[in-house]
JSON list of C-alpha atoms in Angstrom, two decimals:
[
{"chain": "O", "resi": 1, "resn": "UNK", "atom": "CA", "xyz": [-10.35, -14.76, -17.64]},
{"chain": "O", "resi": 2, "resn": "UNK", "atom": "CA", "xyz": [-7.25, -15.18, -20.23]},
{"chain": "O", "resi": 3, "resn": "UNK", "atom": "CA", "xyz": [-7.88, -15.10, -23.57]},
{"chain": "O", "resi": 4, "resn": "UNK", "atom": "CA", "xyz": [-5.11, -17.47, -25.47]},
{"chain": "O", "resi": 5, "resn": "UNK", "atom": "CA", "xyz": [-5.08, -18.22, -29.90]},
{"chain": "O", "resi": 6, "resn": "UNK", "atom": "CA", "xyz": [-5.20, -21.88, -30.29]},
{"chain": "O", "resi": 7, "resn": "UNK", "atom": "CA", "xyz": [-4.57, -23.07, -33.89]},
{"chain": "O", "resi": 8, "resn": "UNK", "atom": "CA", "xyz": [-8.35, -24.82, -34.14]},
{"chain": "O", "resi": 9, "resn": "UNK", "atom": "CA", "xyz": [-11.38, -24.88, -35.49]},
{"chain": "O", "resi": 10, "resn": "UNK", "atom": "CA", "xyz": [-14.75, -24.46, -33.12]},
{"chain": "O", "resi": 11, "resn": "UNK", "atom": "CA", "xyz": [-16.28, -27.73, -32.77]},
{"chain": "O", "resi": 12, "resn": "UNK", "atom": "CA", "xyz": [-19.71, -27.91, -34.23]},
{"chain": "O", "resi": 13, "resn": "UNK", "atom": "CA", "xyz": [-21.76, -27.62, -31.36]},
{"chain": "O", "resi": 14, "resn": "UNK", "atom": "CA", "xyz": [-19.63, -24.17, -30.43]},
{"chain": "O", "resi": 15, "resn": "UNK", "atom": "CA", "xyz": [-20.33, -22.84, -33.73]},
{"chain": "O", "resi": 16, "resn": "UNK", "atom": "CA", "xyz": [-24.02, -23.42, -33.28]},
{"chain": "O", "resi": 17, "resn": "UNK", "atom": "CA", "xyz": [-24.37, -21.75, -30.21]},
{"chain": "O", "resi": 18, "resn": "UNK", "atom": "CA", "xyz": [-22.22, -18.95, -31.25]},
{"chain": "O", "resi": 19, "resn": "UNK", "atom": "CA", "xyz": [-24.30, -18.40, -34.20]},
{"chain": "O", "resi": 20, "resn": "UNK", "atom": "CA", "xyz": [-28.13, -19.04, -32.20]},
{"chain": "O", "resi": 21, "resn": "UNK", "atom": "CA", "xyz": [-26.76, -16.54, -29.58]},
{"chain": "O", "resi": 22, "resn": "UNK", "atom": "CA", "xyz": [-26.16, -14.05, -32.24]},
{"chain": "O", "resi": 23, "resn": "UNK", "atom": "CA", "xyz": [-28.63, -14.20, -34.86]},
{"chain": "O", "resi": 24, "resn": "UNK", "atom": "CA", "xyz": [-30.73, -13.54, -31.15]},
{"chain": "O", "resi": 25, "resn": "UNK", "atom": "CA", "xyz": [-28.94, -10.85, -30.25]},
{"chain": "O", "resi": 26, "resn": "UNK", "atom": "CA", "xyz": [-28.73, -9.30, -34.25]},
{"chain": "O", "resi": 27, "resn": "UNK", "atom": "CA", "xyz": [-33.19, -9.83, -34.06]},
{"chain": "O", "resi": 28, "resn": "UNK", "atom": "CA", "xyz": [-33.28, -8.44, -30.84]},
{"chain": "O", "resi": 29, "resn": "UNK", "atom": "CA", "xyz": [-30.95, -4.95, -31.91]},
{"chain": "O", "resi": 30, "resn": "UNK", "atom": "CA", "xyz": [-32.97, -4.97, -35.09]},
{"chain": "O", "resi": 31, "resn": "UNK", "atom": "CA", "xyz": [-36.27, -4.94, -33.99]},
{"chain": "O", "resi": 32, "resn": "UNK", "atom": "CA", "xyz": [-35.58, -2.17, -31.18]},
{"chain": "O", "resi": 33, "resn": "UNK", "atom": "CA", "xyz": [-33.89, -0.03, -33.51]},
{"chain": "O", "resi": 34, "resn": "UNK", "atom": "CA", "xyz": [-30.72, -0.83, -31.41]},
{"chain": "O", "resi": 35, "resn": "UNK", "atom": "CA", "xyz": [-27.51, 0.34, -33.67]},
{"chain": "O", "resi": 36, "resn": "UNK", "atom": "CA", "xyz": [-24.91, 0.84, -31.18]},
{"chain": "O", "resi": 37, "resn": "UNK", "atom": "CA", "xyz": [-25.83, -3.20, -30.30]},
{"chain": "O", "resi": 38, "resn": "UNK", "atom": "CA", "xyz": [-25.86, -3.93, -33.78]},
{"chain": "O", "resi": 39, "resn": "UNK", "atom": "CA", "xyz": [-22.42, -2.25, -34.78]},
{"chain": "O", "resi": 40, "resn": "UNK", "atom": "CA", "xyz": [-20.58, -3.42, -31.85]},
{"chain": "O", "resi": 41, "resn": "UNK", "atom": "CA", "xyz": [-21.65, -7.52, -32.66]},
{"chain": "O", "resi": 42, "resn": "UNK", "atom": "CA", "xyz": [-20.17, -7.57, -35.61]},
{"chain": "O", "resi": 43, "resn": "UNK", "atom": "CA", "xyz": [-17.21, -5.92, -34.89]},
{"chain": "O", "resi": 44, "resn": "UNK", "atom": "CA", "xyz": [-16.54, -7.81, -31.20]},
{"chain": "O", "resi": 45, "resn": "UNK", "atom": "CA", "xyz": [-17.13, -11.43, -33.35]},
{"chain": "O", "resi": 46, "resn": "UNK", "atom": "CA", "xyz": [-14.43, -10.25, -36.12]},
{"chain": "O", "resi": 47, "resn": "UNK", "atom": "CA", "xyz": [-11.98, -8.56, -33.30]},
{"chain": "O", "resi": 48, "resn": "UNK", "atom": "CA", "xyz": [-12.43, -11.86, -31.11]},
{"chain": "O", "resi": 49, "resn": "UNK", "atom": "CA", "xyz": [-11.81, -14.21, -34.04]},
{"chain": "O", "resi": 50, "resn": "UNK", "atom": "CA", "xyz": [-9.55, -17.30, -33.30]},
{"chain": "O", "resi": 51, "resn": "UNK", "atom": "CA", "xyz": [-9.79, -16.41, -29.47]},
{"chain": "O", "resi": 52, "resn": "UNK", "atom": "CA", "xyz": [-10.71, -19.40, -27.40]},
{"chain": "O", "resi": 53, "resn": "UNK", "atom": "CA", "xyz": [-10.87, -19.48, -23.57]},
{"chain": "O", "resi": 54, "resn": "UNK", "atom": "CA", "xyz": [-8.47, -21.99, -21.22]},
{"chain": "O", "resi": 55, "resn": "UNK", "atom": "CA", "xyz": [-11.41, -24.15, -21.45]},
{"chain": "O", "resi": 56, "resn": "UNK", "atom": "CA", "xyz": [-11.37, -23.87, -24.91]},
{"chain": "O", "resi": 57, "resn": "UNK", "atom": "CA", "xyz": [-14.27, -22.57, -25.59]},
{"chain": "O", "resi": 58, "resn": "UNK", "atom": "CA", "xyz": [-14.62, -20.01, -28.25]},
{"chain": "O", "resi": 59, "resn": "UNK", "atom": "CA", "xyz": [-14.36, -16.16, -26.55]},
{"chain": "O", "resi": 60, "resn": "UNK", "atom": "CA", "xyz": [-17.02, -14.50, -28.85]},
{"chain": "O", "resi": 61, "resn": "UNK", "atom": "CA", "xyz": [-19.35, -16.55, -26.57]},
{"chain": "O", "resi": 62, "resn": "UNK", "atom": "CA", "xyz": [-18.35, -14.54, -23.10]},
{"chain": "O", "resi": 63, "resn": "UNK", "atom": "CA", "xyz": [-19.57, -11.51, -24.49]},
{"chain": "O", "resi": 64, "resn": "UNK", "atom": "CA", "xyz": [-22.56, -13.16, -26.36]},
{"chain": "O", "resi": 65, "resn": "UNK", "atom": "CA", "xyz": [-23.69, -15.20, -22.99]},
{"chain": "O", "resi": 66, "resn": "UNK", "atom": "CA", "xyz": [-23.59, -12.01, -21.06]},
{"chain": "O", "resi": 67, "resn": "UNK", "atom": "CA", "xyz": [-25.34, -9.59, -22.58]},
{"chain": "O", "resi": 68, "resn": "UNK", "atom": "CA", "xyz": [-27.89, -11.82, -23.78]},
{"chain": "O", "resi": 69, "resn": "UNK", "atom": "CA", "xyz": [-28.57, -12.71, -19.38]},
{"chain": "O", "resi": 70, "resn": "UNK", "atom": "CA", "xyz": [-28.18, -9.13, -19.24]},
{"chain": "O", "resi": 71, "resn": "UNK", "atom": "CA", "xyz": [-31.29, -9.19, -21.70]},
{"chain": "O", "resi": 72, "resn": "UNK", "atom": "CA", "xyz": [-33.10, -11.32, -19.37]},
{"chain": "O", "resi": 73, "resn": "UNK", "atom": "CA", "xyz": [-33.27, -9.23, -16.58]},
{"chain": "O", "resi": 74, "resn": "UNK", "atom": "CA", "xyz": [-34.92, -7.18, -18.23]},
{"chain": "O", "resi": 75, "resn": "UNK", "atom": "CA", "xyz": [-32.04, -4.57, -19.68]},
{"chain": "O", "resi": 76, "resn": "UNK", "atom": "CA", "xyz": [-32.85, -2.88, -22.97]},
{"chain": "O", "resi": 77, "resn": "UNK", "atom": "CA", "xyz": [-30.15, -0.18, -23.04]},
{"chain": "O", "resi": 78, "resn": "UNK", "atom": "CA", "xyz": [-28.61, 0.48, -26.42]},
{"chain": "O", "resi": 79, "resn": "UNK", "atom": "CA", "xyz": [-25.40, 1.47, -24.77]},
{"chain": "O", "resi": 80, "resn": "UNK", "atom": "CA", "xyz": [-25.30, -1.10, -21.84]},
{"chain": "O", "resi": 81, "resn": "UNK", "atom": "CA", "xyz": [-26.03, -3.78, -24.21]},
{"chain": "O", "resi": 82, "resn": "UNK", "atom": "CA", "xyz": [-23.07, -2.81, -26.82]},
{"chain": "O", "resi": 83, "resn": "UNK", "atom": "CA", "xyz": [-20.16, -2.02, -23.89]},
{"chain": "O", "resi": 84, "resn": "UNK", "atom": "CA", "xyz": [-21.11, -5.58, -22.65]},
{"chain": "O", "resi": 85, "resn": "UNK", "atom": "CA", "xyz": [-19.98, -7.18, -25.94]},
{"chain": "O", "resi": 86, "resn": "UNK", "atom": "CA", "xyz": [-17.21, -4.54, -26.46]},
{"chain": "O", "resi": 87, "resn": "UNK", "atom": "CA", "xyz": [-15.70, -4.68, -22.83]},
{"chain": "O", "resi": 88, "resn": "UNK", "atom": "CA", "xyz": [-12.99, -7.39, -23.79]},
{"chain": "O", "resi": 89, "resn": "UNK", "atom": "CA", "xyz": [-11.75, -5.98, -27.10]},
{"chain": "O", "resi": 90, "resn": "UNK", "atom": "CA", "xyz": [-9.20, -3.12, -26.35]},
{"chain": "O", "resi": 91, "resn": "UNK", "atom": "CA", "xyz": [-7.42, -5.31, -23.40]},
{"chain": "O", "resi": 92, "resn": "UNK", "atom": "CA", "xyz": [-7.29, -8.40, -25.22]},
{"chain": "O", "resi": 93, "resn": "UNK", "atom": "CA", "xyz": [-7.09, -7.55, -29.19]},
{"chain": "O", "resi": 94, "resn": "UNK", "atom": "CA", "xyz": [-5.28, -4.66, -28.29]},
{"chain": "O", "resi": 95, "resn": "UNK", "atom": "CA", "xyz": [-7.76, -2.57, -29.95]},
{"chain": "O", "resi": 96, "resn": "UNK", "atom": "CA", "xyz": [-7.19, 1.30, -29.24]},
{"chain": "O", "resi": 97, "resn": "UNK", "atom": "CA", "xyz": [-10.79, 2.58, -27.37]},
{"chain": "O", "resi": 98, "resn": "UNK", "atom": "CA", "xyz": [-11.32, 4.95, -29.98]},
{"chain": "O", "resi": 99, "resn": "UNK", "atom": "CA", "xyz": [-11.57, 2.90, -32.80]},
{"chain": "O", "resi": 100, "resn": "UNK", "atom": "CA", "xyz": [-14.55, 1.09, -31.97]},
{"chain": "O", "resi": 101, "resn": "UNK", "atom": "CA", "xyz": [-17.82, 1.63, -33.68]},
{"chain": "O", "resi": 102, "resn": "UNK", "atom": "CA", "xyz": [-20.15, 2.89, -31.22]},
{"chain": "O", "resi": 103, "resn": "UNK", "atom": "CA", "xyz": [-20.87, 6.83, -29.54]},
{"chain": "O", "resi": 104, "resn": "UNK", "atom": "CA", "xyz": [-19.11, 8.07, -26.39]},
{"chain": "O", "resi": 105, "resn": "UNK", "atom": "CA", "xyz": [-20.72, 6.50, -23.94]},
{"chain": "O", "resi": 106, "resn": "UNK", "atom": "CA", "xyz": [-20.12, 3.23, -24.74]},
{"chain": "O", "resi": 107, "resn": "UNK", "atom": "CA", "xyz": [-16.18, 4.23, -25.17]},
{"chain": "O", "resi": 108, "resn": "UNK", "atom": "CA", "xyz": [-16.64, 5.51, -22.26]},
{"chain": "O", "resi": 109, "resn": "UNK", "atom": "CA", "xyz": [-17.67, 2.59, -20.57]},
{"chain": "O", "resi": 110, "resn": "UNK", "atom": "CA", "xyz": [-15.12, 0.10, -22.14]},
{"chain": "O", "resi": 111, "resn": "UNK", "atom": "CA", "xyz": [-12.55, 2.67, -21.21]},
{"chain": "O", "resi": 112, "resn": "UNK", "atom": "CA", "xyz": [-12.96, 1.95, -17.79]},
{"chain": "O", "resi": 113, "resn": "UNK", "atom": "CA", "xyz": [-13.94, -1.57, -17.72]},
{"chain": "O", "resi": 114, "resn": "UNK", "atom": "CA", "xyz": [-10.30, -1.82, -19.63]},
{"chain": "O", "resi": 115, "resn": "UNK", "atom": "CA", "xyz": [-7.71, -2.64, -16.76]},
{"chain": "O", "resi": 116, "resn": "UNK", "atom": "CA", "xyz": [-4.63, -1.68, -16.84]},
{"chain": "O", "resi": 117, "resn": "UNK", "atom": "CA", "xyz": [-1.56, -1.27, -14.38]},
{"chain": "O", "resi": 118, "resn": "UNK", "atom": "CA", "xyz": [0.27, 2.26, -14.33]},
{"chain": "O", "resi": 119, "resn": "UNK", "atom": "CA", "xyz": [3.95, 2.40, -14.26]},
{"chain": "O", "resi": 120, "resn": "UNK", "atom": "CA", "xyz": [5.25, 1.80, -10.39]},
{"chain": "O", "resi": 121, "resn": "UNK", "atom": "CA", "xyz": [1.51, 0.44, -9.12]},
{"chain": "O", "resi": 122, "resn": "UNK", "atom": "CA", "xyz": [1.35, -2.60, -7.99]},
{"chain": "O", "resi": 123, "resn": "UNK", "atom": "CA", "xyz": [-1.36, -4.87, -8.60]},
{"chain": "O", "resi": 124, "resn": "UNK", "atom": "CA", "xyz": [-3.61, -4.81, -5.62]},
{"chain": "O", "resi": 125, "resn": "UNK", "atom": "CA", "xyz": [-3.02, -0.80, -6.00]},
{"chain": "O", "resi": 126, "resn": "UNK", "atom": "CA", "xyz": [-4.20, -1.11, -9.67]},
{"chain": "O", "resi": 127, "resn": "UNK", "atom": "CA", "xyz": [-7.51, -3.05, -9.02]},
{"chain": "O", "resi": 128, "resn": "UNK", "atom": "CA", "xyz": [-8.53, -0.79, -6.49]},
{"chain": "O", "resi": 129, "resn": "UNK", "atom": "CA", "xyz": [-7.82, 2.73, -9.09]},
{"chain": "O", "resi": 130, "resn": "UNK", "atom": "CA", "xyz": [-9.89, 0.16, -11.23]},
{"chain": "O", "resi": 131, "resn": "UNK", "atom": "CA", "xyz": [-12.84, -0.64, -9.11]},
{"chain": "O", "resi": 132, "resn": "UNK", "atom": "CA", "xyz": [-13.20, 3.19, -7.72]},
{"chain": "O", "resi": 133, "resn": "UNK", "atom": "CA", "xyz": [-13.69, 4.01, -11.27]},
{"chain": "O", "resi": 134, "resn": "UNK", "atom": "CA", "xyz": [-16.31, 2.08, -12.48]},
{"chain": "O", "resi": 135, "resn": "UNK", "atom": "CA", "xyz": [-18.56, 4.25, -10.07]},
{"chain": "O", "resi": 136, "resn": "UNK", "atom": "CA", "xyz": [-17.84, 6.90, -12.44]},
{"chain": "O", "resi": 137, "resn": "UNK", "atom": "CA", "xyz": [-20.24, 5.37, -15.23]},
{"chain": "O", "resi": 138, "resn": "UNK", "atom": "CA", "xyz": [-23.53, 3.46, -14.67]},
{"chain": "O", "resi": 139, "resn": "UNK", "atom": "CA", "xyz": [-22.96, 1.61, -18.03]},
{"chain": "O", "resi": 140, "resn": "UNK", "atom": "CA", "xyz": [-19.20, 0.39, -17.04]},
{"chain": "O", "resi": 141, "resn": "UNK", "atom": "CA", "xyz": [-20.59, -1.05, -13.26]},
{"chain": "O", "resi": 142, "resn": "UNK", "atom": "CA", "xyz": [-23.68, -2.95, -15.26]},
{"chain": "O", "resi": 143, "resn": "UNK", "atom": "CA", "xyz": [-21.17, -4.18, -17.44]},
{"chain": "O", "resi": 144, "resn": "UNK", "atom": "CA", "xyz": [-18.73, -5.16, -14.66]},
{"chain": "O", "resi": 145, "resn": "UNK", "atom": "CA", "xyz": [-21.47, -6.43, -12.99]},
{"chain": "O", "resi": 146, "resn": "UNK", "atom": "CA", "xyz": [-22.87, -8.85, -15.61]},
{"chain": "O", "resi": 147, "resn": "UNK", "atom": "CA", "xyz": [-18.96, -9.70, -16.92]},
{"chain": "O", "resi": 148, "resn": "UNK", "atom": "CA", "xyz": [-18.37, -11.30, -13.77]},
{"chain": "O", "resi": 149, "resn": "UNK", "atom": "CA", "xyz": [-21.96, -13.09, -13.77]},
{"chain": "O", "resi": 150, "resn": "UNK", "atom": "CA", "xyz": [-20.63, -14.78, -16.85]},
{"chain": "O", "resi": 151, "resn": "UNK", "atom": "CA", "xyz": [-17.45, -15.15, -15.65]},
{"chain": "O", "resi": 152, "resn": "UNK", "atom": "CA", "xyz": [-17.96, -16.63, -12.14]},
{"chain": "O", "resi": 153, "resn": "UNK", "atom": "CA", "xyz": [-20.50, -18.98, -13.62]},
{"chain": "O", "resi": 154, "resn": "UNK", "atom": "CA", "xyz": [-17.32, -20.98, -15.48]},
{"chain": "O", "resi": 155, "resn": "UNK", "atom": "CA", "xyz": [-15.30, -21.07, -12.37]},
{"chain": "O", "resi": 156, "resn": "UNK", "atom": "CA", "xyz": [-15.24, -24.19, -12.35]},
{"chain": "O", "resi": 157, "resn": "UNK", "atom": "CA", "xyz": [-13.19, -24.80, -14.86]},
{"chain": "O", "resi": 158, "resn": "UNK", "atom": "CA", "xyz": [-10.17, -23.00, -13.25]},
{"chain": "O", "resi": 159, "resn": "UNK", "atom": "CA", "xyz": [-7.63, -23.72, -10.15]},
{"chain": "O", "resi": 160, "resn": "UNK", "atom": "CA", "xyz": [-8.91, -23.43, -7.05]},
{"chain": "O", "resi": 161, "resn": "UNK", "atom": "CA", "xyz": [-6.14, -20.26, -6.99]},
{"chain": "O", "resi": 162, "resn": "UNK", "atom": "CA", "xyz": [-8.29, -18.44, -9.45]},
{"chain": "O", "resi": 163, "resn": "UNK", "atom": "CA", "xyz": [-11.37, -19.39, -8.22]},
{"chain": "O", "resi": 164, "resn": "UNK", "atom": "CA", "xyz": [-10.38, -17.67, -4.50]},
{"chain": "O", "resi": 165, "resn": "UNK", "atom": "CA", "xyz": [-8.99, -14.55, -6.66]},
{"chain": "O", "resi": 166, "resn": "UNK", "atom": "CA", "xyz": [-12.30, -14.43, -8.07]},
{"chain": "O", "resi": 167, "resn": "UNK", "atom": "CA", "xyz": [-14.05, -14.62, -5.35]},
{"chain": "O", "resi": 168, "resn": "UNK", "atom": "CA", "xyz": [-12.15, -12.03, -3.12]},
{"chain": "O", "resi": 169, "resn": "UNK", "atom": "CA", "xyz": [-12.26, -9.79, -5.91]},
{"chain": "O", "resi": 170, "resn": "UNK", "atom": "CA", "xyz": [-16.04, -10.36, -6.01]},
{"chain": "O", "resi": 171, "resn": "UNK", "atom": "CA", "xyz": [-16.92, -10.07, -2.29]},
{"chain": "O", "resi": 172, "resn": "UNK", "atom": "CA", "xyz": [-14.65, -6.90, -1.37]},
{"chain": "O", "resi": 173, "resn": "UNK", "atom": "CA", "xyz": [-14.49, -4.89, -4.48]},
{"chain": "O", "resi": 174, "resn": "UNK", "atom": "CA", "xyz": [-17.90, -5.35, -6.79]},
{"chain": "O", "resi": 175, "resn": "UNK", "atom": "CA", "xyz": [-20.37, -6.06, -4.19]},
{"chain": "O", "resi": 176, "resn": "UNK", "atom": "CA", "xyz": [-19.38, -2.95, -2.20]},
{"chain": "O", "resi": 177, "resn": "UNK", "atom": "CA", "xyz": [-19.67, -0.80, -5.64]},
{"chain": "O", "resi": 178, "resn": "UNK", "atom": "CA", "xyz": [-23.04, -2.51, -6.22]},
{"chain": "O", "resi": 179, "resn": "UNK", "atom": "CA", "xyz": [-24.49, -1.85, -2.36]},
{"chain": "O", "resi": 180, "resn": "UNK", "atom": "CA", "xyz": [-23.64, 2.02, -3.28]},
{"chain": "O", "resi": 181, "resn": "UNK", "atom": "CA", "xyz": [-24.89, 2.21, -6.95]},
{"chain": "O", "resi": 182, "resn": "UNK", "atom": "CA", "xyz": [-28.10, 1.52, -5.83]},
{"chain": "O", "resi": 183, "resn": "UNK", "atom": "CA", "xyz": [-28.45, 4.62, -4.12]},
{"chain": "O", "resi": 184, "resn": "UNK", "atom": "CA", "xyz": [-26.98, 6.67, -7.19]},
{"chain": "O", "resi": 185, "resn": "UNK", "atom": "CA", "xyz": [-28.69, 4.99, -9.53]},
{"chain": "O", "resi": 186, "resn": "UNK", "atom": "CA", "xyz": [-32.21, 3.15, -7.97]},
{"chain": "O", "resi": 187, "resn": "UNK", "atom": "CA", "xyz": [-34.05, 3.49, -11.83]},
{"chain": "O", "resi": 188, "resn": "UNK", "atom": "CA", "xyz": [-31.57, 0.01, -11.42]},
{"chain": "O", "resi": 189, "resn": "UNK", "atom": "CA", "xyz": [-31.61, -0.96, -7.97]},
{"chain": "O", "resi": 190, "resn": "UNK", "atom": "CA", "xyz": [-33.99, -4.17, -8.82]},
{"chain": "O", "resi": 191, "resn": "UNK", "atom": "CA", "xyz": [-31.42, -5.65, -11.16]},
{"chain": "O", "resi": 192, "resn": "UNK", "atom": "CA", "xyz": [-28.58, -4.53, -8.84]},
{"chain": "O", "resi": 193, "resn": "UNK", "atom": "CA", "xyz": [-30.18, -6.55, -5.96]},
{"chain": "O", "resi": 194, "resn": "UNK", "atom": "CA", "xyz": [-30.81, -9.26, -7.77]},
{"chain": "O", "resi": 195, "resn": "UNK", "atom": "CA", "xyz": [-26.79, -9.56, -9.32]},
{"chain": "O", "resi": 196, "resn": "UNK", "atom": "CA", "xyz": [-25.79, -9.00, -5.58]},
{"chain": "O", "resi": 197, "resn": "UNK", "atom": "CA", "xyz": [-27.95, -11.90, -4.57]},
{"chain": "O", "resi": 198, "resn": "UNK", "atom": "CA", "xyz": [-26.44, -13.96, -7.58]},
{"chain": "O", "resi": 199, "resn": "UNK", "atom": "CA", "xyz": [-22.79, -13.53, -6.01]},
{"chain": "O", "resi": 200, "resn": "UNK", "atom": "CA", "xyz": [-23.89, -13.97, -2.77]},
{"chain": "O", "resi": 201, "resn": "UNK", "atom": "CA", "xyz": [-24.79, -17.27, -3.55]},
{"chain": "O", "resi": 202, "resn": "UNK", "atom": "CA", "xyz": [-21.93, -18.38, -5.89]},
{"chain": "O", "resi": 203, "resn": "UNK", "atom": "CA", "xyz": [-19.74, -16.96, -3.36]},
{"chain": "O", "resi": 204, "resn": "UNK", "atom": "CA", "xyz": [-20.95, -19.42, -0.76]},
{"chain": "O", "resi": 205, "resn": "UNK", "atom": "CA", "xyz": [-21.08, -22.19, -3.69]},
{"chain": "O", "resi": 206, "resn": "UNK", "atom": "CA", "xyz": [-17.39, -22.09, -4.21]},
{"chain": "O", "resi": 207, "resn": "UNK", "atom": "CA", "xyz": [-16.72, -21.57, -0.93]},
{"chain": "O", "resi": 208, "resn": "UNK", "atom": "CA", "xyz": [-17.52, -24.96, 0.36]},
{"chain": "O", "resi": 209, "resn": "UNK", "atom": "CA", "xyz": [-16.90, -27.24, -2.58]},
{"chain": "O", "resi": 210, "resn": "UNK", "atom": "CA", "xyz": [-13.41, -25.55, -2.64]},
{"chain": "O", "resi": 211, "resn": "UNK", "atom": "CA", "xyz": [-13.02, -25.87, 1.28]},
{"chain": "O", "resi": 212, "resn": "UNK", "atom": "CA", "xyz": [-12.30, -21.96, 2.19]},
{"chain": "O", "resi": 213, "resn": "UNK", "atom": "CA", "xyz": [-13.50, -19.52, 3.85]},
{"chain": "O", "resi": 214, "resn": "UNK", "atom": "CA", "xyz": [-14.39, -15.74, 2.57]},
{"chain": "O", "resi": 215, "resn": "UNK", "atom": "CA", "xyz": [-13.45, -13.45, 5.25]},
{"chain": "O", "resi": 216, "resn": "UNK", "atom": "CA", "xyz": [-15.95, -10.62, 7.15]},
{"chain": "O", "resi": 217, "resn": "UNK", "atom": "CA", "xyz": [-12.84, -8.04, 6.82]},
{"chain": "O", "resi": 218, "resn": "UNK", "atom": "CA", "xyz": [-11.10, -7.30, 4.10]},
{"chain": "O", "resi": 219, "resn": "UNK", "atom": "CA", "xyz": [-7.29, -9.02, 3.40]},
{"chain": "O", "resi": 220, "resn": "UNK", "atom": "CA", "xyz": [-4.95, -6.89, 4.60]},
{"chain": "O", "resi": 221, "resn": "UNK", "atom": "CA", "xyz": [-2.79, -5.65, 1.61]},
{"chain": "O", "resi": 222, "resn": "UNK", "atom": "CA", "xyz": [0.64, -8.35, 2.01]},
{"chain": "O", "resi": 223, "resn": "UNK", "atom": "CA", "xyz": [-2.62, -11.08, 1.96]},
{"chain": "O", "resi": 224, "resn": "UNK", "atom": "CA", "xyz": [-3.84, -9.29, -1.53]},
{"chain": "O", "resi": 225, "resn": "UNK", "atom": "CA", "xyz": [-0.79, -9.53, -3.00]},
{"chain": "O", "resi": 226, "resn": "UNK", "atom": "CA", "xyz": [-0.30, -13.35, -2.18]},
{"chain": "O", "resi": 227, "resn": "UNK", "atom": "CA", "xyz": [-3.89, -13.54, -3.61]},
{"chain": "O", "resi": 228, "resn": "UNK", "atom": "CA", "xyz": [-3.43, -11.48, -6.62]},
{"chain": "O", "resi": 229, "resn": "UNK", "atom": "CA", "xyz": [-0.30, -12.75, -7.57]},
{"chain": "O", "resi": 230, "resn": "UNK", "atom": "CA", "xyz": [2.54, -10.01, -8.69]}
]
């Protein structure tokens, strides 16, 4: 999702929700001794400050909405819990990695959830570097994982371009990193079934009130790049 400054205030029922969401996630982090949650929700609300959404909805409230689900499903991981509000900052503040406030692992984490294209790649070569990578924490693949919860829930409010880009991205590069995580890491493979089982039926959602169809196979890589864009 693009982040873009608008010159605006949040409306008032925005700046409620913003604040409930918070002052739930500040009790939450306080009362489980949580201080790599606590440090990064300050900092992600002042780094995220004046950042709205295409909708035009305020940005603080991705990160908010998603870790608090993430809280639902039962996740209580100090370090989980802060990448998820973190994972936007460095790629759209512009926020070096290690300035944020939290311990290695989370860095760690929002270092590879950051994307970014290497001189000469081209995109489709760039998502996949991306992807393969996240299997190299468990925190960054929860945090994918539950980012694009969030993310493909407001689909809706996007072309039907971005909503197939989405999608593809969704059904041939997360959900096959999901199927394996939950061999290398089954203390999660409840709450890995259950976010595969949440795309699979988005997926199919979008798929017919857009009118297309996902494919078994995998695009070959001249149909990624019309998908992907340059």
């Amino acid at each position: 999702m693009e982040v873009v400054m608008l010159e605006k205030e949040m409306s008032l029922e925005d700046r409620e929700e913003v604040k409930m969401t918070s002052t739930f996630l500040r009790g939450f982090a306080s009362a489980g001794g949580y201080v790599q949650i606590l440090s990064a929700l300050g900092y992600a609300t002042r780094k995220h400050a004046g950042q709205f959404r295409k909708n035009g909805k305020p940005f603080i409230l991705h990160p908010l909405k998603a870790t608090t689900y993430a809280i639902s499903c039962g996740m209580k991981d100090d370090v989980l819990l802060a990448a998820i509000l973190l994972h936007d900052v460095p790629e759209d503040t512009f926020t070096p990695v290690t300035e944020l406030p939290c311990n290695d692992e989370v860095k760690h984490a929002v270092e590879l959830m950051t994307f970014r294209r290497c001189d000469g790649e081209t995109k489709l070569q760039a998502k996949r570097r991306y992807y393969a990578g996240l299997l190299n924490s468990k925190y960054a693949l929860l945090c994918k994982a539950y980012d694009r919860v969030n993310n493909i829930w407001t689909l809706c409010d996007l072309s039907r371009e971005a909503i197939i880009k989405n999608v593809y991205e969704t059904e041939f590069f997360l959900m096959p990193l999901l199927h394996k995580a939950k061999s290398i890491w089954p203390e999660f493979a409840d709450q890995i079934s259950g976010l595969r089982e949440i795309f699979r039926g988005t997926i199919y959602m979008y798929s017919k009130t857009c009118g297309f169809e996902v494919p078994c196979e995998e695009p070959s890589d001249d149909e990624w790049s019309e998908i992907l864009g340059s």
